[in-house]
Coordinates of C-alpha atoms in Angstrom, one line a residue:
M1 CA -12.6 -34.0 9.8
I2 CA -10.5 -33.8 13.0
R3 CA -7.3 -35.1 11.0
N4 CA -8.0 -32.3 8.6
R5 CA -8.3 -29.7 11.2
I6 CA -5.0 -30.7 12.5
V7 CA -3.1 -30.7 9.4
V8 CA -4.5 -27.2 8.7
W9 CA -3.7 -25.9 12.1
G10 CA -0.3 -27.3 11.7
R11 CA 0.3 -25.8 8.4
A12 CA -0.7 -22.3 10.0
L13 CA 1.7 -23.2 12.9
V14 CA 4.7 -23.9 10.5
V15 CA 3.8 -20.6 8.7
L16 CA 3.9 -18.4 11.8
A17 CA 7.1 -20.0 13.1
L18 CA 8.7 -19.6 9.9
L19 CA 7.7 -16.2 8.9
V20 CA 7.8 -14.3 12.0
T21 CA 5.9 -11.4 10.2
A22 CA 4.4 -9.2 6.4
A23 CA 2.0 -7.2 4.6
Q24 CA 2.6 -5.9 0.7
A25 CA 4.7 -2.2 1.3
E26 CA 7.1 -0.2 -0.4
P27 CA 7.8 2.7 1.7
Y28 CA 10.2 0.7 3.9
L29 CA 12.8 0.8 1.0
A30 CA 12.8 4.4 1.1
V31 CA 13.0 4.7 5.2
R32 CA 15.9 2.1 5.2
E33 CA 17.6 3.5 2.1
G34 CA 17.1 7.2 3.3
M35 CA 15.5 8.3 -0.1
K36 CA 12.6 10.3 -1.0
C37 CA 9.8 8.4 -3.1
S38 CA 10.9 10.6 -6.3
G39 CA 14.4 9.0 -6.1
C40 CA 13.2 5.7 -7.0
H41 CA 10.0 6.6 -8.9
T42 CA 9.1 8.7 -12.1
N43 CA 6.1 9.9 -10.3
M44 CA 7.2 12.3 -7.9
S45 CA 4.6 11.6 -5.4
G46 CA 5.5 7.7 -5.5
G47 CA 4.5 4.3 -7.4
G48 CA 4.8 3.2 -10.8
K49 CA 7.6 3.2 -13.1
R50 CA 11.1 3.2 -11.4
T51 CA 13.9 5.7 -12.3
E52 CA 17.3 4.8 -14.0
L53 CA 18.8 5.1 -10.2
V54 CA 17.1 1.7 -9.4
G55 CA 18.5 0.0 -12.3
I56 CA 22.0 1.3 -11.6
H57 CA 22.0 0.5 -8.1
A58 CA 19.5 -2.2 -8.1
R59 CA 21.5 -4.8 -5.5
E60 CA 22.2 -1.9 -3.0
L61 CA 18.8 -0.8 -2.8
L62 CA 16.9 -4.0 -3.2
H63 CA 19.4 -6.2 -1.4
Y64 CA 19.3 -9.7 -3.5
P65 CA 21.6 -12.3 -3.0
T66 CA 24.9 -13.3 -5.0
F67 CA 24.7 -16.9 -4.9
L68 CA 22.2 -17.7 -7.6
G69 CA 24.6 -17.6 -10.3
K70 CA 23.4 -16.1 -13.4
F71 CA 19.9 -15.3 -12.3
S72 CA 21.1 -12.9 -9.9
N73 CA 24.0 -11.6 -11.8
P74 CA 23.1 -11.7 -15.6
S75 CA 25.8 -10.3 -18.2
E76 CA 23.2 -8.4 -20.0
Y77 CA 19.6 -7.3 -19.0
F78 CA 16.6 -5.1 -20.0
S79 CA 16.9 -1.6 -18.5
G80 CA 13.3 -0.4 -19.8
D81 CA 14.9 2.4 -21.6
L82 CA 14.6 2.4 -25.2
N83 CA 16.3 5.5 -25.8
Q84 CA 17.2 8.8 -24.0
F85 CA 13.5 10.0 -24.8
V86 CA 11.4 6.8 -23.9
G87 CA 11.3 4.4 -21.0
L88 CA 9.1 1.5 -20.1
G89 CA 8.1 -0.4 -16.8
S90 CA 5.9 -3.1 -15.8
D91 CA 4.4 -5.0 -12.7
L92 CA 3.0 -8.2 -12.8
R93 CA 1.6 -10.0 -9.6
V94 CA 0.3 -13.7 -9.4
S95 CA -1.1 -15.0 -6.3
D96 CA -2.8 -17.9 -4.7
T97 CA -5.0 -17.2 -2.0
L98 CA -6.2 -19.4 0.4
L99 CA -9.1 -18.0 2.8
F100 CA -10.1 -19.8 5.8
Q101 CA -13.5 -18.6 7.9
D102 CA -15.9 -20.5 10.3
K103 CA -19.2 -21.0 9.2
G104 CA -20.7 -19.1 12.5
V105 CA -24.2 -19.2 13.8
N106 CA -27.3 -17.3 12.7
G107 CA -24.9 -15.0 10.3
R108 CA -22.6 -14.0 13.4
V109 CA -19.0 -15.5 13.4
D110 CA -16.5 -15.6 16.1
N111 CA -14.0 -12.8 16.3
N112 CA -10.8 -12.3 18.2
K113 CA -9.5 -15.4 16.8
V114 CA -6.0 -16.3 15.6
F115 CA -6.4 -19.6 14.1
R116 CA -9.6 -20.5 11.9
G117 CA -9.4 -24.2 10.3
R118 CA -12.1 -24.3 7.6
L119 CA -11.1 -23.6 4.3
E120 CA -13.3 -21.3 2.6
S121 CA -11.7 -21.0 -0.7
N122 CA -8.5 -21.2 -2.9
N123 CA -8.3 -18.8 -5.5
I124 CA -5.2 -18.2 -8.4
D125 CA -5.5 -15.1 -9.9
V126 CA -3.4 -12.5 -11.9
T127 CA -3.9 -9.4 -9.2
Q128 CA -1.9 -6.9 -11.1
F129 CA -0.4 -6.5 -14.6
V130 CA 0.4 -2.7 -15.4
L131 CA 2.5 -1.2 -18.1
Y132 CA 4.1 2.2 -17.6
G133 CA 5.5 4.7 -20.3
E134 CA 7.5 7.6 -20.0
V135 CA 8.1 10.1 -23.0
R136 CA 10.6 12.5 -22.0
L137 CA 10.0 15.4 -24.6
I138 CA 12.5 17.7 -22.9
P139 CA 14.8 15.4 -20.8
D140 CA 14.7 16.4 -17.1
T141 CA 12.2 19.3 -17.9
L142 CA 9.1 18.0 -19.5
S143 CA 7.4 14.5 -19.8
L144 CA 4.2 12.5 -20.4
Y145 CA 3.6 9.7 -18.5
I146 CA 1.1 6.8 -18.5
D147 CA 0.1 3.9 -16.2
Q148 CA -2.2 1.5 -17.8
R149 CA -3.6 -1.5 -16.2
F150 CA -4.5 -4.7 -18.1
Q151 CA -5.5 -7.3 -15.0
P152 CA -7.7 -7.8 -13.1
T153 CA -9.5 -5.1 -15.1
T154 CA -8.3 -2.9 -18.1
D155 CA -8.4 0.8 -17.4
N156 CA -6.0 3.9 -17.2
R157 CA -4.4 4.5 -13.8
E158 CA -2.5 7.4 -14.5
A159 CA -2.0 9.7 -17.6
F160 CA -0.2 13.2 -16.9
G161 CA 2.2 15.7 -18.2
M162 CA 4.7 16.9 -15.9
L163 CA 7.0 20.0 -15.7
K164 CA 9.9 20.1 -13.7
G165 CA 13.4 21.7 -13.2
V166 CA 11.8 25.4 -13.9
L167 CA 10.4 26.1 -10.2
P168 CA 12.6 26.6 -7.5
W169 CA 13.3 24.1 -4.5
N170 CA 13.2 21.3 -7.1
G171 CA 9.5 22.2 -7.8
F172 CA 7.2 20.4 -10.1
V173 CA 3.6 20.5 -11.7
K174 CA 1.3 17.8 -12.8
V175 CA -1.9 17.9 -15.0
G176 CA -3.8 14.9 -15.9
R177 CA -5.4 11.9 -14.3
M178 CA -3.1 10.8 -11.3
F179 CA -3.2 9.1 -7.7
L180 CA -3.5 11.6 -4.9
P181 CA -0.7 12.5 -2.5
Y182 CA -2.0 11.2 1.0
G183 CA -0.2 9.0 3.7
L184 CA 2.4 6.1 3.0
Q185 CA 2.0 5.0 -0.5
L186 CA 1.6 1.2 0.5
Q187 CA 1.3 -1.2 -2.4
D188 CA -1.4 -3.1 -0.1
D189 CA -4.3 -1.7 -1.1
N190 CA -6.4 -3.7 1.6
A191 CA -4.6 -1.9 4.1
F192 CA -6.9 0.2 6.6
I193 CA -5.0 3.3 5.8
R194 CA -5.4 2.6 2.2
G195 CA -8.6 0.9 0.5
G196 CA -9.8 -1.5 3.2
Y197 CA -11.1 -5.0 2.8
L198 CA -14.6 -5.6 1.9
G199 CA -16.1 -2.8 3.5
S200 CA -13.8 -2.3 6.2
A201 CA -12.5 1.1 7.7
N202 CA -10.5 2.9 5.3
T203 CA -9.1 6.3 4.4
G204 CA -10.0 5.7 0.7
F205 CA -6.6 6.4 -0.8
N206 CA -5.2 3.7 -2.9
F207 CA -4.0 2.5 -6.1
N208 CA -7.8 2.6 -7.4
L209 CA -8.6 6.0 -6.6
Q210 CA -7.2 8.5 -9.5
E211 CA -8.9 11.5 -10.5
A212 CA -8.4 14.2 -12.9
A213 CA -6.2 16.8 -11.0
G214 CA -3.5 19.4 -11.0
E215 CA -0.6 18.8 -8.2
I216 CA 1.9 21.0 -7.4
G217 CA 4.9 20.0 -5.3
F218 CA 8.4 21.4 -4.0
E219 CA 11.3 19.5 -2.7
P220 CA 13.8 21.8 -0.9
G221 CA 16.8 19.7 0.7
P222 CA 15.0 17.1 3.0
C223 CA 11.6 18.3 2.6
S224 CA 8.7 17.3 0.4
F225 CA 5.5 19.3 -0.3
M226 CA 2.8 18.6 -2.5
L227 CA -0.7 19.6 -3.1
A228 CA -3.4 18.5 -5.3
V229 CA -6.8 19.9 -6.4
S230 CA -8.9 17.0 -8.0
D231 CA -12.2 16.9 -9.6
G232 CA -13.6 14.9 -6.8
S233 CA -17.3 13.5 -7.1
S234 CA -18.8 13.6 -10.5
G235 CA -21.5 16.1 -11.3
D236 CA -21.0 18.2 -8.0
R237 CA -19.6 21.7 -8.2
D238 CA -16.9 20.7 -5.3
V239 CA -13.2 19.6 -5.8
R240 CA -11.3 17.5 -3.5
V241 CA -8.2 19.0 -2.0
T242 CA -5.4 16.8 -0.8
G243 CA -2.1 17.6 0.5
T244 CA 1.0 16.1 2.1
A245 CA 4.3 17.5 3.8
S246 CA 7.0 15.2 4.9
T247 CA 10.7 15.3 5.8
L248 CA 13.1 12.6 5.6
F249 CA 16.6 13.1 7.5
D250 CA 19.6 10.6 6.7
E251 CA 22.7 9.8 8.1
L252 CA 21.8 10.4 11.8
P253 CA 23.4 8.8 15.0
V254 CA 21.9 5.6 16.1
V255 CA 18.9 5.8 14.0
R256 CA 20.3 6.2 10.6
N257 CA 17.1 7.7 8.8
V258 CA 13.9 9.5 10.2
L259 CA 10.9 10.2 8.1
L260 CA 8.1 12.5 9.6
G261 CA 4.8 13.9 7.5
T262 CA 1.5 14.7 7.6
S263 CA -1.4 14.6 4.9
F264 CA -4.7 16.1 4.6
S265 CA -7.8 15.7 2.4
R266 CA -11.2 17.4 2.5
I267 CA -14.3 17.1 -0.2
G268 CA -17.5 18.1 0.2
P269 CA -20.3 17.4 -2.6
S270 CA -23.8 18.6 -1.9
G271 CA -25.2 17.6 1.5
S272 CA -22.0 15.7 2.6
E273 CA -18.5 16.2 3.9
T274 CA -15.5 14.2 4.1
T275 CA -12.3 15.2 5.9
V276 CA -9.4 13.0 6.5
F277 CA -6.0 14.1 8.2
G278 CA -3.3 11.9 9.7
F279 CA 0.4 11.7 10.5
F280 CA 2.9 9.3 9.2
A281 CA 6.5 8.4 10.5
G282 CA 9.4 6.1 9.8
T283 CA 12.9 5.1 11.1
N284 CA 15.5 2.4 11.0
I285 CA 18.3 0.9 13.4
E286 CA 20.9 -1.1 11.6
R287 CA 18.7 -3.8 9.7
L288 CA 15.5 -2.8 11.3
S289 CA 12.9 -0.4 9.8
V290 CA 9.7 0.7 11.4
L291 CA 6.7 2.7 9.7
A292 CA 3.7 4.0 11.2
E293 CA 0.4 6.0 10.3
A294 CA -2.6 7.3 12.2
D295 CA -5.4 8.8 10.4
F296 CA -8.6 10.6 11.7
R297 CA -11.6 10.3 9.3
S298 CA -14.7 12.4 9.5
D299 CA -17.9 11.7 7.6
K300 CA -21.2 13.9 7.2
T301 CA -23.8 12.3 5.0
P302 CA -27.7 12.1 4.7
D303 CA -27.6 8.7 6.4
T304 CA -25.6 10.3 9.4
Q305 CA -28.6 12.9 10.0
G306 CA -26.0 15.6 9.4
R307 CA -23.5 14.5 12.4
N308 CA -20.3 14.1 11.7
V309 CA -19.1 10.3 12.4
G310 CA -15.3 9.9 13.3
R311 CA -13.0 6.9 12.6
F312 CA -9.6 6.4 13.9
I313 CA -7.3 4.3 11.8
T314 CA -3.9 2.9 12.3
Y315 CA -1.1 1.2 10.8
V316 CA 2.3 -0.3 12.1
E317 CA 4.7 -2.1 10.1
A318 CA 8.2 -3.5 11.1
D319 CA 10.7 -5.0 8.5
Y320 CA 14.1 -6.6 9.3
L321 CA 16.6 -7.6 6.7
L322 CA 17.9 -11.0 7.6
F323 CA 21.1 -12.3 5.6
D324 CA 21.3 -9.2 4.1
W325 CA 18.8 -10.4 1.3
L326 CA 15.6 -11.7 3.1
N327 CA 12.9 -9.0 4.2
V328 CA 10.9 -10.4 7.2
K329 CA 8.1 -8.2 7.7
S330 CA 5.1 -7.8 10.2
A331 CA 2.1 -5.3 10.1
V332 CA -0.8 -4.5 12.3
D333 CA -4.0 -2.6 11.2
Y334 CA -6.5 -1.1 13.7
A335 CA -9.5 0.8 13.3
D336 CA -12.4 2.0 15.6
D337 CA -15.3 4.6 14.9
D338 CA -17.6 6.4 17.2
G339 CA -20.4 5.4 15.1
Q340 CA -23.3 5.6 17.2
L341 CA -26.0 7.2 15.6
T342 CA -29.6 7.6 16.7
R343 CA -32.7 6.8 14.4
A344 CA -36.3 6.3 14.7
V345 CA -37.4 2.6 15.0
N346 CA -41.2 2.2 15.4
G347 CA -41.5 5.8 16.6
Q348 CA -38.8 5.7 19.0
Q349 CA -35.1 6.7 19.0
V350 CA -32.6 4.0 19.3
V351 CA -28.9 3.9 19.2
A352 CA -27.5 2.1 16.0
V353 CA -24.0 1.0 16.1
S354 CA -22.9 1.2 12.4
H355 CA -19.1 -0.3 12.9
D356 CA -17.2 -1.6 15.9
S357 CA -13.2 -1.9 16.1
E358 CA -11.4 -4.3 14.1
S359 CA -7.7 -5.5 13.6
R360 CA -5.6 -7.2 11.0
V361 CA -2.3 -8.6 11.6
S362 CA 0.0 -10.0 8.8
V363 CA 3.1 -11.8 9.1
G364 CA 5.4 -13.2 6.0
L365 CA 8.6 -13.0 3.9
E366 CA 9.2 -11.1 0.7
P367 CA 12.7 -11.5 -0.5
F368 CA 13.9 -10.1 -3.6
L369 CA 16.1 -12.9 -5.7
N370 CA 16.9 -10.4 -8.5
R371 CA 16.4 -7.1 -9.8
Y372 CA 13.2 -8.4 -11.8
F373 CA 11.6 -11.1 -9.2
Q374 CA 10.3 -10.9 -5.8
P375 CA 8.4 -14.2 -4.3
R376 CA 6.4 -13.3 -1.2
I377 CA 4.2 -15.4 1.5
F378 CA 2.0 -13.5 3.7
Y379 CA -0.4 -14.9 6.7
R380 CA -3.3 -12.6 7.8
I381 CA -6.0 -12.8 10.7
G382 CA -8.6 -10.4 10.7
N383 CA -11.1 -10.0 13.3
G384 CA -14.1 -7.2 13.3
V385 CA -17.4 -6.9 14.6
K386 CA -19.2 -10.4 14.6
S387 CA -22.3 -9.7 12.1
Q388 CA -19.8 -8.9 9.1
P389 CA -18.3 -12.3 8.0
T390 CA -15.8 -11.2 5.7
H391 CA -14.0 -9.3 8.5
N392 CA -13.5 -12.2 10.4
Q393 CA -11.2 -14.3 8.3
N394 CA -7.7 -15.6 7.8
T395 CA -5.7 -15.7 4.5
L396 CA -2.7 -17.6 3.6
M397 CA -1.2 -16.0 0.3
F398 CA 1.8 -16.8 -2.0
E399 CA 2.8 -14.3 -4.4
A400 CA 5.2 -14.0 -7.5
H401 CA 6.0 -10.6 -8.2
M402 CA 7.8 -9.7 -11.5
F403 CA 8.7 -6.2 -12.5
F404 CA 11.4 -3.6 -14.5

């Protein structure tokens, strides 16, 4: 037992020593290269199928090495475009996740720990396989778009029509089923500023939240404005309103690029109301890129006795391009809420604390090896309220990401 514990701790130390830092995120590429989401993605608000620009300038944008022969420098390769009217794209992610968790006592586990030596599980999964399709009915003006997921579940994520090139200020209109334009579009849906992990604090905006909506946006110069009105909760009379405004300045002195933005969302079904607003920013100095987001979420439901319960959710990420091809990443999630509600217990009012502060530290490496392949390795340390074992776990994950 002691020998096994030493081996596990030794491996964890090796991981920390070699990795330095990580989380699965893509907006750092936009900040590092000084480009808006619409520069690299067909979806103007980010995510999904890549644009022709990515295929043409893959090495300059992704920074993959040149020393892997034909693997990095093939003479022929698939661009995803079948012709000028039809284009395809895809993402495949396969991971091996090792979960470490202490047994605890009476349903309570230790928090504020860096290392956990007990291996709870080891799972190999296809965490994502999606196909993207774009039909350019009138190139650069009118198009149909679909984002279809086949693993780990089969469902339609996005299906919309988009009109652009007609409105002023590079404006566009989308109608259909879509992701909502809120905050940093992190690939890591488990981040607190996205969907969270096993009941942790979250904003609720991730790649599993898609709604029937109409969206309008404008991108004058370095600025971007997007507003979506979506269906919200099924069966009620209310709608969800979500908007984001941002600006990206490039070619500045010292800090080459600077991203500044704010987002807002509100939905109020019968007897409830959820409001989320936040700020995000990013910048880079030489090979170092930094991203951050802070969100404030307020919920009023029958369970809160008509009171607004607030949550403060933050995320900070740093990326360093080592050797001009190896991205070294670190990320910290933190969340806290007021959560102090009075409720009747045996005829007396007592204070019930629904949550406590929680954090997650992620470390790892994510190099691109060519225009289609990116291996990743992550070590994550999660600490939260003791009565929630799933909030006090460490994970070591290896991932293979293939895309076009």
